[in-house]
Coordinates of C-alpha atoms and ligand atoms in Angstrom, one line a residue:
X1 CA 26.9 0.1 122.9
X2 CA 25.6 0.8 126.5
X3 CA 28.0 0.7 129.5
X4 CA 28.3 -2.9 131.2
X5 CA 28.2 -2.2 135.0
X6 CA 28.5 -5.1 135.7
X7 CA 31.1 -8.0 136.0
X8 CA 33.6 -6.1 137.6
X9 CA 35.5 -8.8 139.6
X10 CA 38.2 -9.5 137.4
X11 CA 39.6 -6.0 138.1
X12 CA 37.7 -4.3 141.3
X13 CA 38.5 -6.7 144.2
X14 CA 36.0 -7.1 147.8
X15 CA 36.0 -4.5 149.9
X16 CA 34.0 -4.9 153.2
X17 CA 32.9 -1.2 154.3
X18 CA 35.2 0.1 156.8
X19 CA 35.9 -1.7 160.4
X20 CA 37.0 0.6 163.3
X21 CA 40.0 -0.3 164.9
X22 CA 39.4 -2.6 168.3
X23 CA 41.0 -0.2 170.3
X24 CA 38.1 2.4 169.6
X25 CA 35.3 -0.6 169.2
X26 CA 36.2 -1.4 173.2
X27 CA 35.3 1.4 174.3
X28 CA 31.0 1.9 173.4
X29 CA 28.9 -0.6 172.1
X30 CA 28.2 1.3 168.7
X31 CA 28.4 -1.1 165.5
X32 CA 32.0 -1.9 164.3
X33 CA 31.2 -1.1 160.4
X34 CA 31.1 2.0 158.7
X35 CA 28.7 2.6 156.0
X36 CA 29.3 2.2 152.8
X37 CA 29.8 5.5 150.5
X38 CA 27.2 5.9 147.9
X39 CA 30.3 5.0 145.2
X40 CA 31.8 2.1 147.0
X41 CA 28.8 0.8 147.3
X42 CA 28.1 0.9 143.2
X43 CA 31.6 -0.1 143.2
X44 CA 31.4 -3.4 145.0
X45 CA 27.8 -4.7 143.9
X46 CA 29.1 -3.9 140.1
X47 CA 31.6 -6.7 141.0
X48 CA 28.4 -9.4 141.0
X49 CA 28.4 -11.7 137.6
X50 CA 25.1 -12.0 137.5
X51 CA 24.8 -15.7 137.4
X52 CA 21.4 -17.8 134.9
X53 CA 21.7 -19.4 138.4
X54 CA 22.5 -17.4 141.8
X55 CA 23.4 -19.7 144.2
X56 CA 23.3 -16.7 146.3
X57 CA 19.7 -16.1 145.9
X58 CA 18.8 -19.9 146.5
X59 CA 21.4 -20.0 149.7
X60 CA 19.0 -16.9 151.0
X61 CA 16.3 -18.2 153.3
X62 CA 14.4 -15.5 152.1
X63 CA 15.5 -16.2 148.2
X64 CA 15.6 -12.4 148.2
X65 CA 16.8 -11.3 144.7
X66 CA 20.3 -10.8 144.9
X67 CA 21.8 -9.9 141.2
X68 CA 18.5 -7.6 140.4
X69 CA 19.0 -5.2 143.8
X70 CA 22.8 -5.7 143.2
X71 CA 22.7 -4.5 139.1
X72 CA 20.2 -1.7 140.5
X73 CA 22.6 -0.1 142.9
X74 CA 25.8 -0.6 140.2
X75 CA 23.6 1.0 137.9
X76 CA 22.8 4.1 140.5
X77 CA 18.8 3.1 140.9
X78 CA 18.8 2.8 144.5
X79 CA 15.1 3.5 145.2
X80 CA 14.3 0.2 143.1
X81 CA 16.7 -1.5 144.6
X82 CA 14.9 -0.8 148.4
X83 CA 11.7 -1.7 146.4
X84 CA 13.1 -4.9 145.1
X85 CA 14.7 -5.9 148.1
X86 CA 11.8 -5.2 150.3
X87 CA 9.6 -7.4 148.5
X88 CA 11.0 -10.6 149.9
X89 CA 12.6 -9.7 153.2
X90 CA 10.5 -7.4 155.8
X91 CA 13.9 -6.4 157.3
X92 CA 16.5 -6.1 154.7
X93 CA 18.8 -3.6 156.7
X94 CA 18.3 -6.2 160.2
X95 CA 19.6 -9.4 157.7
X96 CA 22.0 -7.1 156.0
X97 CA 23.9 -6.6 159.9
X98 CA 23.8 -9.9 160.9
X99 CA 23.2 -12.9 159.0
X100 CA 26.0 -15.3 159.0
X101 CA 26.5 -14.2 155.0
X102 CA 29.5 -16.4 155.1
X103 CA 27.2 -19.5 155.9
X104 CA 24.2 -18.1 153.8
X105 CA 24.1 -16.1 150.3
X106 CA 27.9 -15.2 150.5
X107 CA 29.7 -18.6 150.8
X108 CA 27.6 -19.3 148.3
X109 CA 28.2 -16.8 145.4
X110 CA 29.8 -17.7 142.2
X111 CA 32.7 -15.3 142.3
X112 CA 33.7 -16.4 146.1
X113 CA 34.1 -20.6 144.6
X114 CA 36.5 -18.9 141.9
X115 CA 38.9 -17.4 144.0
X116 CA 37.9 -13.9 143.7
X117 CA 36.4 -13.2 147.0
X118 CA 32.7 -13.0 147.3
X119 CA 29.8 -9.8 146.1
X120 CA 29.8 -8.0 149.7
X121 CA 26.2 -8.9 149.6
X122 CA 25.2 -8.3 153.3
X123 CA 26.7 -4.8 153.3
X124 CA 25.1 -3.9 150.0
X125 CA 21.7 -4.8 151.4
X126 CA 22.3 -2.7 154.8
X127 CA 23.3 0.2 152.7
X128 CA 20.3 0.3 150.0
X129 CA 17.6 0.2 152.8
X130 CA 19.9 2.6 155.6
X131 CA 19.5 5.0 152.5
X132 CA 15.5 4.2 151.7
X133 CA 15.1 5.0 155.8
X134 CA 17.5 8.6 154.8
X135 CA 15.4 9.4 152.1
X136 CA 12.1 8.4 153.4
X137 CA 11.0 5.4 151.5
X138 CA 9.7 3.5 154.2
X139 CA 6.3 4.2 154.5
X140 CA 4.1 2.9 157.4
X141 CA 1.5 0.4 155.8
X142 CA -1.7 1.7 154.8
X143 CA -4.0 -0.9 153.7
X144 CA -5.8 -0.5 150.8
X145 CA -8.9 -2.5 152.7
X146 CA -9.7 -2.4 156.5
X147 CA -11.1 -6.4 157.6
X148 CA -12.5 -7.3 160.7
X149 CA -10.6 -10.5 161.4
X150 CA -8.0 -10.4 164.2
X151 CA -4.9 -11.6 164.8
X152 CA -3.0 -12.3 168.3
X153 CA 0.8 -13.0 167.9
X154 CA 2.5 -13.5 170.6
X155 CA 6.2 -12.6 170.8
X156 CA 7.4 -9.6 169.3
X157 CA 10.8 -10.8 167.7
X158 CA 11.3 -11.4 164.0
X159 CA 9.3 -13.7 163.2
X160 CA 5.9 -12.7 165.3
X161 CA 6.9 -8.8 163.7
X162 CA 7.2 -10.4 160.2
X163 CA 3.9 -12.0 160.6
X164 CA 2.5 -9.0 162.1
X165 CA 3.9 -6.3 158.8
X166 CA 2.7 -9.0 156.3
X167 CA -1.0 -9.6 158.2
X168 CA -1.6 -5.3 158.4
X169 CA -0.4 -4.7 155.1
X170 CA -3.7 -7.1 153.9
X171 CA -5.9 -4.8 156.5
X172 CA -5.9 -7.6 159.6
X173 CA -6.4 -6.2 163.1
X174 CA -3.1 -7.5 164.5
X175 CA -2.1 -7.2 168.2
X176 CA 1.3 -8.4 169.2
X177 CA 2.2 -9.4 173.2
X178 CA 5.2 -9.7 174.4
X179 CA 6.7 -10.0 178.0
X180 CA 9.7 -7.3 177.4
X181 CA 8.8 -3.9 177.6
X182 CA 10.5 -2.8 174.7
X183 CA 9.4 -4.7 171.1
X184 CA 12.0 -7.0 168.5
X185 CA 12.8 -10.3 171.3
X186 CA 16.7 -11.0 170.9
X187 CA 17.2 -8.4 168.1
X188 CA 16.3 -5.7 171.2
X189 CA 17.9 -7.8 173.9
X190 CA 20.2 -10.6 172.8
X191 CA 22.1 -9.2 170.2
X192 CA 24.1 -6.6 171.3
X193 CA 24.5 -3.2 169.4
X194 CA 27.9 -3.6 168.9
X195 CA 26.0 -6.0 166.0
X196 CA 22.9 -4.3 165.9
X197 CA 22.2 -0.4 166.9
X198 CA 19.1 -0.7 168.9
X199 CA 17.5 2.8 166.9
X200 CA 17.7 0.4 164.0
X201 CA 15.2 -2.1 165.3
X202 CA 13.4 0.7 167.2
X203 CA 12.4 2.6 164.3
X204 CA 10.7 -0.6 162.8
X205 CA 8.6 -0.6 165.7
X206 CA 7.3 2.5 165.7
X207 CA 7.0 2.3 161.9
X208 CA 4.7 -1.0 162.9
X209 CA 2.6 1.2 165.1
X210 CA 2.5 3.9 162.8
X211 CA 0.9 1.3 160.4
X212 CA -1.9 0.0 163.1
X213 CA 0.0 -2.8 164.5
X214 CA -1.4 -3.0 168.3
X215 CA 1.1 -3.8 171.0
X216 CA 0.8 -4.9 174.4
X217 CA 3.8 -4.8 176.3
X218 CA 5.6 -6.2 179.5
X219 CA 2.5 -8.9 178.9
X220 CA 3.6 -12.5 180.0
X221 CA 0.9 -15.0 178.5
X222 CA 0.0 -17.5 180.7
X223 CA 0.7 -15.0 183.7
X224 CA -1.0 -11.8 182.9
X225 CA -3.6 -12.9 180.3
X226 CA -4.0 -16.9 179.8
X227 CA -3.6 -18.6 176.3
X228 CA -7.3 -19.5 176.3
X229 CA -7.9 -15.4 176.5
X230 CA -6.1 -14.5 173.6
X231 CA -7.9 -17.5 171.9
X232 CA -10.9 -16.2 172.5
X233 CA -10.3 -12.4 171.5
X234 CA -8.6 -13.2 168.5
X235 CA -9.5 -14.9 165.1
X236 CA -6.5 -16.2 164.9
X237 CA -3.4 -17.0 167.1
X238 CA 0.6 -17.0 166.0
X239 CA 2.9 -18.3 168.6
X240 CA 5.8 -16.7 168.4
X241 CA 7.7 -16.9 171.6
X242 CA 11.3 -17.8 170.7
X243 CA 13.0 -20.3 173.2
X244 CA 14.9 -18.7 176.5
X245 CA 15.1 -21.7 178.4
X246 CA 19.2 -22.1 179.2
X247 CA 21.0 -25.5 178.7
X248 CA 22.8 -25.3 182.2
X249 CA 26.6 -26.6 183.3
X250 CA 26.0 -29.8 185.7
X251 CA 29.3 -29.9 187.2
X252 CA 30.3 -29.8 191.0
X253 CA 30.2 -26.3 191.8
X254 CA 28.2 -24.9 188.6
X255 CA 25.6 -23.6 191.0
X256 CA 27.9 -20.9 192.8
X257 CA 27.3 -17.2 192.3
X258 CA 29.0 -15.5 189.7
X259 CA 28.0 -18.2 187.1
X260 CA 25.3 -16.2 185.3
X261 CA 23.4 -17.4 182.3
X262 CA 24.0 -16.1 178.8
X263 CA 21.0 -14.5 178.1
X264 CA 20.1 -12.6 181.7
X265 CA 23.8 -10.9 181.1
X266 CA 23.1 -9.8 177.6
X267 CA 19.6 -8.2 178.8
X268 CA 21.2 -6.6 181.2
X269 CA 24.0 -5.5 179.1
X270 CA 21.3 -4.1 176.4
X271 CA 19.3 -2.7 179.1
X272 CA 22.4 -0.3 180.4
X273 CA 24.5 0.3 177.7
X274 CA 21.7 0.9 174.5
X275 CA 19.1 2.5 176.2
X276 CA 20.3 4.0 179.7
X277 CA 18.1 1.6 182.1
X278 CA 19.0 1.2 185.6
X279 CA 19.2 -2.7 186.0
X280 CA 20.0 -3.4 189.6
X281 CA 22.2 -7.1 188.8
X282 CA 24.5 -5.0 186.6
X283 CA 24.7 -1.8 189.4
X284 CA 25.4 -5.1 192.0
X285 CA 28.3 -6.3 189.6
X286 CA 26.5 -9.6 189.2
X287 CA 26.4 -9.3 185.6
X288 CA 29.0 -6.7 185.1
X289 CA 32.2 -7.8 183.8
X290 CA 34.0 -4.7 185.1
X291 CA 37.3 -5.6 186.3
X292 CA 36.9 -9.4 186.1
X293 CA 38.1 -12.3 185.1
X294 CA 35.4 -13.8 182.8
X295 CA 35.4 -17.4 181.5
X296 CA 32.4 -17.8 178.8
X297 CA 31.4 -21.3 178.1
X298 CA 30.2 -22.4 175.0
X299 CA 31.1 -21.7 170.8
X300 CA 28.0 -20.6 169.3
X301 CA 26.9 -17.0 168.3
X302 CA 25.7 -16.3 172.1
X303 CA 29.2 -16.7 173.2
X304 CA 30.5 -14.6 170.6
X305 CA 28.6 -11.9 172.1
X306 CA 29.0 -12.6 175.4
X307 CA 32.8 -12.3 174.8
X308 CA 32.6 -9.0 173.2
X309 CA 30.1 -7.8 175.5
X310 CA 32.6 -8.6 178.5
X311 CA 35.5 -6.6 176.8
X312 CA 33.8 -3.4 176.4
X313 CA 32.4 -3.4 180.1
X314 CA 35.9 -3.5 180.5
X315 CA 37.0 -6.5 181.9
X316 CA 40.5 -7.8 183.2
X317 CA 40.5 -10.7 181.0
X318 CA 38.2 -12.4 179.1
X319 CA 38.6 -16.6 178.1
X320 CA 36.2 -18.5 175.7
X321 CA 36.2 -22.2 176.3
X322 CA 35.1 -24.5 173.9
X323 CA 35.1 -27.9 173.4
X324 CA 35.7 -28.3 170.0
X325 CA 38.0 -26.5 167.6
X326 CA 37.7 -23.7 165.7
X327 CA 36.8 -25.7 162.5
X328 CA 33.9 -27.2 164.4
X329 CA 32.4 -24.3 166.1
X330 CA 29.2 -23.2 165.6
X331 CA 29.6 -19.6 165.8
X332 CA 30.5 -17.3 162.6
X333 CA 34.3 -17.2 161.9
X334 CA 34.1 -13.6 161.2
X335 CA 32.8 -13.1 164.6
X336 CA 35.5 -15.2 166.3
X337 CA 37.8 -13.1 164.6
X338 CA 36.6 -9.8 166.0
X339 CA 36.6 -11.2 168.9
X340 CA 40.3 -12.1 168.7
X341 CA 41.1 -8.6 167.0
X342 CA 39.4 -7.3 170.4
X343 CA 41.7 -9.2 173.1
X344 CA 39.2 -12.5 173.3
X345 CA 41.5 -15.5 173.6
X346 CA 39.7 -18.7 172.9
X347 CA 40.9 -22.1 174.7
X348 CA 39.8 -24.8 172.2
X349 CA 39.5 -28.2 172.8
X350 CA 38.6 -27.6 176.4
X351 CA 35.8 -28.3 178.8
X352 CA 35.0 -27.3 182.8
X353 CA 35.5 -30.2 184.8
X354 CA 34.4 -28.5 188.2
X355 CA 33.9 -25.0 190.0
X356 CA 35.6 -23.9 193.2
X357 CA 34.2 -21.0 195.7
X358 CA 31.0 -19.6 196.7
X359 CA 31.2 -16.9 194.7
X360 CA 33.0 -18.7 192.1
X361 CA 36.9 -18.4 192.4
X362 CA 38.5 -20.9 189.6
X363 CA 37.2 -23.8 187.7
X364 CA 39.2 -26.9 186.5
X365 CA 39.7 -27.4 182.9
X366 CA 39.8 -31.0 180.8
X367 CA 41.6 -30.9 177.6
X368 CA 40.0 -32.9 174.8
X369 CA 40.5 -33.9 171.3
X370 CA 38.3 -34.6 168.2
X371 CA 37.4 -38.5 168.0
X372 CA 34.9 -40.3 165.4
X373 CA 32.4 -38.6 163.8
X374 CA 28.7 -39.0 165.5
X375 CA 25.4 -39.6 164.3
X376 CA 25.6 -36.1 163.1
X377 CA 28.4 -36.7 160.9
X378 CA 30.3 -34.2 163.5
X379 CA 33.6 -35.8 165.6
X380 CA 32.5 -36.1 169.4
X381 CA 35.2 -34.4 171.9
X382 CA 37.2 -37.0 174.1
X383 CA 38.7 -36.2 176.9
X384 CA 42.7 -36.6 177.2
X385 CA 43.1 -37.9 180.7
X386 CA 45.8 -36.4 183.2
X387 CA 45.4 -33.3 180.9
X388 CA 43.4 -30.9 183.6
X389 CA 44.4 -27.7 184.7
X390 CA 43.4 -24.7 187.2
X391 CA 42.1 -21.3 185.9
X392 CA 41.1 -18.3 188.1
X393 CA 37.3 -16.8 187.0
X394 CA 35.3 -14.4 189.1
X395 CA 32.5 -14.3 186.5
X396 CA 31.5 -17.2 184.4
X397 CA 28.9 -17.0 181.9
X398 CA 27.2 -20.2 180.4
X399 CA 26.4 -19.7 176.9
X400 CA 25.6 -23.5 175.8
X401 CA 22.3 -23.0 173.8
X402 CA 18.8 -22.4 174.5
X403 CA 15.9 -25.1 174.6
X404 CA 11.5 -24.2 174.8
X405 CA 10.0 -23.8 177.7
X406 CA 7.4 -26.6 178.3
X407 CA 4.3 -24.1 176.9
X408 CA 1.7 -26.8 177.0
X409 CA 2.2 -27.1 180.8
X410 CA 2.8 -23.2 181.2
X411 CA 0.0 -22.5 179.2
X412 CA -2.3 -25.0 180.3
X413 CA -2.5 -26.4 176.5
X414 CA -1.9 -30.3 176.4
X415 CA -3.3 -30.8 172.8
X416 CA -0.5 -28.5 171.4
X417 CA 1.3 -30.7 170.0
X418 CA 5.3 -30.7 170.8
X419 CA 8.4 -32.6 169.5
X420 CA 10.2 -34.7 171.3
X421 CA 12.7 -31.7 172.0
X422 CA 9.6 -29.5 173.1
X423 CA 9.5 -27.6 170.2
X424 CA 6.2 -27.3 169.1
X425 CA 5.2 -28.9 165.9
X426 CA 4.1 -27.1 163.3
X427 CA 3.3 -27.7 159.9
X428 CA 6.4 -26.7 157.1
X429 CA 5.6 -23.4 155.3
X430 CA 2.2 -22.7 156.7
X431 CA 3.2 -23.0 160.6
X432 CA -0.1 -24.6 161.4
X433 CA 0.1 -26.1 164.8
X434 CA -2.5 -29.2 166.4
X435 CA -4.6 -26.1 167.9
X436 CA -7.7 -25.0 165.2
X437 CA -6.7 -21.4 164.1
X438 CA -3.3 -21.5 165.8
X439 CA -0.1 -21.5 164.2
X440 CA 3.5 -21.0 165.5
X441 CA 6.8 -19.9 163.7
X442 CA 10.5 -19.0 164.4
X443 CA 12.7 -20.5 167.2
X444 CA 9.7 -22.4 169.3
X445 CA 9.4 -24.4 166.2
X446 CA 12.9 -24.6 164.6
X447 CA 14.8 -24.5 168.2
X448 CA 17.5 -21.6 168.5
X449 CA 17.9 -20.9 164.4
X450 CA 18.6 -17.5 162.9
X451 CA 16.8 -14.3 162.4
X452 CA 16.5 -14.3 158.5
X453 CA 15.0 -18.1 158.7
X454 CA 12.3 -16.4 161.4
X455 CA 11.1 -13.7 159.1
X456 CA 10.9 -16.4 156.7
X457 CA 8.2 -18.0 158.6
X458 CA 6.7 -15.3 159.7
X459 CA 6.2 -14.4 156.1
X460 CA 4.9 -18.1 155.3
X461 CA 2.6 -18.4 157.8
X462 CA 1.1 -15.2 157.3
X463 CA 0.7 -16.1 153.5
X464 CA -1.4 -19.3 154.8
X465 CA -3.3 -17.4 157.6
X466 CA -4.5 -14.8 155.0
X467 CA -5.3 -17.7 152.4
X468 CA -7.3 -19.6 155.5
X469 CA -9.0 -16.2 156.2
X470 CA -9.7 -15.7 152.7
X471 CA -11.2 -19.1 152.2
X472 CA -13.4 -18.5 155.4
X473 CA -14.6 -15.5 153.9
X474 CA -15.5 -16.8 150.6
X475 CA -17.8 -19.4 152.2
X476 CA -19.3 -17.3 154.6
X477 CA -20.2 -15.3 151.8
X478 CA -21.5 -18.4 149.2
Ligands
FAD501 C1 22.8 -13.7 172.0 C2 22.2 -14.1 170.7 C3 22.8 -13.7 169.5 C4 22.3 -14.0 168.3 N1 22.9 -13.5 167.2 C5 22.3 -13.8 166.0 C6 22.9 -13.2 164.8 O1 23.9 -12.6 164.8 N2 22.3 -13.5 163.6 C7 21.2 -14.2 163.5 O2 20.6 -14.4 162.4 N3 20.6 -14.8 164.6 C8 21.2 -14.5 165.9 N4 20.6 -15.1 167.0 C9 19.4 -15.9 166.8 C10 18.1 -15.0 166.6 O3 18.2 -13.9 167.5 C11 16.9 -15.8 166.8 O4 16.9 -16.9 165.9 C12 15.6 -15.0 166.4 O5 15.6 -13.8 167.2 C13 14.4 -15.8 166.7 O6 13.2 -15.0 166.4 P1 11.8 -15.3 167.1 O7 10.9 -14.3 166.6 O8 11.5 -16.7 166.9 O9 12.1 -15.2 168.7 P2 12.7 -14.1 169.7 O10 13.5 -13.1 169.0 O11 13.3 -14.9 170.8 O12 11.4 -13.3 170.2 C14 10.4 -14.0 171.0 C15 9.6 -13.0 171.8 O13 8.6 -13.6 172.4 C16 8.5 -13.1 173.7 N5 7.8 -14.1 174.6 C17 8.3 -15.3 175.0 N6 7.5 -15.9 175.8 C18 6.4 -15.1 175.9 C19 5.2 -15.2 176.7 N7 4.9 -16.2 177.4 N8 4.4 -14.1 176.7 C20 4.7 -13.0 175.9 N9 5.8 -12.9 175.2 C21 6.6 -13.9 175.2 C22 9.9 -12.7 174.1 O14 9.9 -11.7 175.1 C23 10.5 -12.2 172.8 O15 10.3 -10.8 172.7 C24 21.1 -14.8 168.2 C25 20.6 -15.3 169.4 C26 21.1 -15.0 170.6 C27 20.5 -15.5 171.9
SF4_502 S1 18.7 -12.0 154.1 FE1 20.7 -12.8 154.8 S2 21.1 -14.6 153.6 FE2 19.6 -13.3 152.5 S3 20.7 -11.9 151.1 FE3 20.4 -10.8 153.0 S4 22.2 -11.2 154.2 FE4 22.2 -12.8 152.6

């Protein structure tokens, strides 16, 4: 009878690849995991019991399939694996860092609900494509047909690269804008590389160029080039801008110096420590936590990395205020943990009441407890009176979400149609927006979401754009 690789969880228990210890992650911004060895890798995806039904895969945004790549790399067949897993996610290696697995295809698998600790499905994926990159299995796209339609996506995050990879691979002329001067939106400048390595998302775009993607760079549309413009040189038009506009602290006080927003520190942090720019704030100490006492405000994935960010620049202490409790936050528990592992303490249940000193100085802190569940189903903080206290914070960093910018005014556009949170409104799985030939996908239409669920729609609306195209085509030619 042939070997069963598989079902291995009874006796081979979940193994995460190697963390380094925080007193060596402090000190660079190089990713905390090892990867995994070619056998431990085998090891743990033999552990998967290949489920009729994997929640896993249906948990997936992408519904990327989970026990095939998994019984592939058990069985030793890692360049099928790659292929598999490539097939339904344009970056599996990205997803494989940093999707909240424990939210996603992990808290959902089988094995985790029955006590045996969940496949290490995130890792796996990381490892099969790190070793298709090794062995040279990624291959810049050559189309097997060149078309003459063009595509202008602007935004060159996830989702608008997604779009772009699936649009070239049919032989579309894409060209991709963005205002940054480097290419991947928050996977380049939001998430930091203790997360992501910045090579990693580098390599992708120059494996996007390599294929014939066209980028235009350190372009701001509606500034440098108007909507109408790209309109008019383009076919068609994805909007894929992401949303950047910060939620900002109203108390007395919140508009002293030294209160920085989330994602102007992060840049800068990117900027300096990934790929050696000079940023002037950061040379200034406005948005260097050096030596500082640093208060971040908020509980959601930003503030996690804000956090961890401030203790490698080295600072004297760093606090997390939120105003919920741990249960309730929104960020991933594995991230509060290495946070906590890396000398973050978190103040739960607690909100800024006011800001003292010009540059800030200290802030005053409410306590508050969990009351009646919302709308939402979620309990609303209440304040405990008398409860308020004084904390000293020369640096305090608001990290309490992101909403759109108001792109029908910026962009002179007032048929495109928004919601009534200024998201633009697009239409589910195809991303068509109110605008003839324009679609939009990722966080300007979900609001601040998640990579995986931006290459998702990237990869949907390209699908419709090419069927639209196609159907143009095919008329043109009856
Ligand atoms: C700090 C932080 C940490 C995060 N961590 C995680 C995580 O661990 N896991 C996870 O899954 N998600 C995480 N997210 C969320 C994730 O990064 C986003 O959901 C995802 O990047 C959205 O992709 P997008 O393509 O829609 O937009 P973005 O990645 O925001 O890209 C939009 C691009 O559009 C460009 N742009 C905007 N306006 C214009 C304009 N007018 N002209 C030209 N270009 C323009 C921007 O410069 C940018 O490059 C995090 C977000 C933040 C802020
Ligand atoms: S893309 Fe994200 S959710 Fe899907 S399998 Fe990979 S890590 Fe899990």
């Amino acid at each position: 009878m042939a070997k069963q690789p598989m079902l291995k969880f009874v006796s081979v228990s979940r193994d995460m690849p190697e963390k380094r210890g925080a007193d060596a992650r402090n000190q660079d911004f190089d990713e905390i995991y090892a990867e995994f060895a070619a056998a431990k890798a085998e090891e743990q995806a033999s552990r998967c019991s290949q489920c009729g039904v994997p929640y896993c895969q249906s948990h997936c945004p992408l519904h990327n399939n989970i026990p095939d790549w998994l019984r592939l790399t058990a069985t030793g067949r890692l360049e099928e694996a790659y292929q598999v897993s490539q097939a339904t996610n344009t970056f599996p290696e990205i997803c494989g860092r940093i999707c909240p697995q424990d939210r996603l295809c992990e808290g959902n698998c089988v094995i985790e609900q029955s006590g045996h600790g969940t496949v290490t499905i995130g890792a796996v994926e990381k490892y099969i494509t790190d070793t298709a990159w090794e062995n040279g299995w990624v291959k810049p796209v050559t189309p097997a047909l060149e078309r003459k339609e063009s595509v202008g996506v602007i935004g060159a995050g996830p989702g608008g690269l997604a779009a772009a990879d699936m649009l070239r691979r049919a032989g579309v002329q894409v060209t991709v804008y963005d205002r940054y001067d480097r290419g991947g939106g928050l996977l380049t400048y939001g998430i930091p590389g203790f997360k992501l390595e910045k090579d990693v998302v580098m390599r992708r775009m120059e494996q996007l160029e390599k294929s014939g993607v066209s980028f235009v760079m350190n372009c701001n549309v509606g500034d440098d080039i108007t909507f109408a413009e790209i309109r008019e040189k383009h076919d068609r038009v994805i909007i894929a801008t992401g949303v950047y506009k910060t939620r900002e602290l109203t108390q007395d006080g919140a508009g002293a110096q030294g209160i920085v927003r989330a994602i102007d520190y992060l840049t800068a942090s990117n900027k300096v420590s990934n790929f050696g720019d000079t940023v002037a704030e950061f040379d200034s100490g406005e948005l260097n936590a050096k030596g500082k006492k640093v208060v971040v405000v908020g509980g959601g994935d930003t503030a996690m990395d804000c956090v961890r960010t401030a203790i490698r620049q080295g600072a004297e202490s760093v606090k997390c205020l939120y105003r919920r409790d741990r249960a309730n936050m929104p960020g991933s528990q594995r991230e509060v943990q290495n946070a906590e592992e890396e000398g973050v303490e978190f103040v739960w249940l607690s909100n800024p009441l006011d800001f003292a000193g010009e540059p800030v100085k200290q802030l005053t802190i409410q306590k508050m407890r969990l009351g009646a569940p919302d709308a939402s189903g979620r309990q609303s903080p209440e304040l405990i009176e008398g409860s308020d206290y004084v904390e000293e914070a020369d640096l305090v960093i608001k990290a309490l979400g992101f909403e759109p910018e108001d792109l029908p005014t910026l962009w002179d556009q007032p048929e495109l149609a928004v919601t009534r949170w200024g998201t633009i409104r697009a239409e589910f799985g195809t991303g068509k927006t109110s605008l003839d030939g324009v679609y939009a996908i990722g966080d300007i239409v979900r609001g601040a979401s998640l990579v995986v669920w931006a290459i998702r729609d990237g990869r949907d609306c390209a699908a419709a754009l090419l069927e639209d195209l196609n159907m143009k085509a095919a008329v043109a030619a009856e």
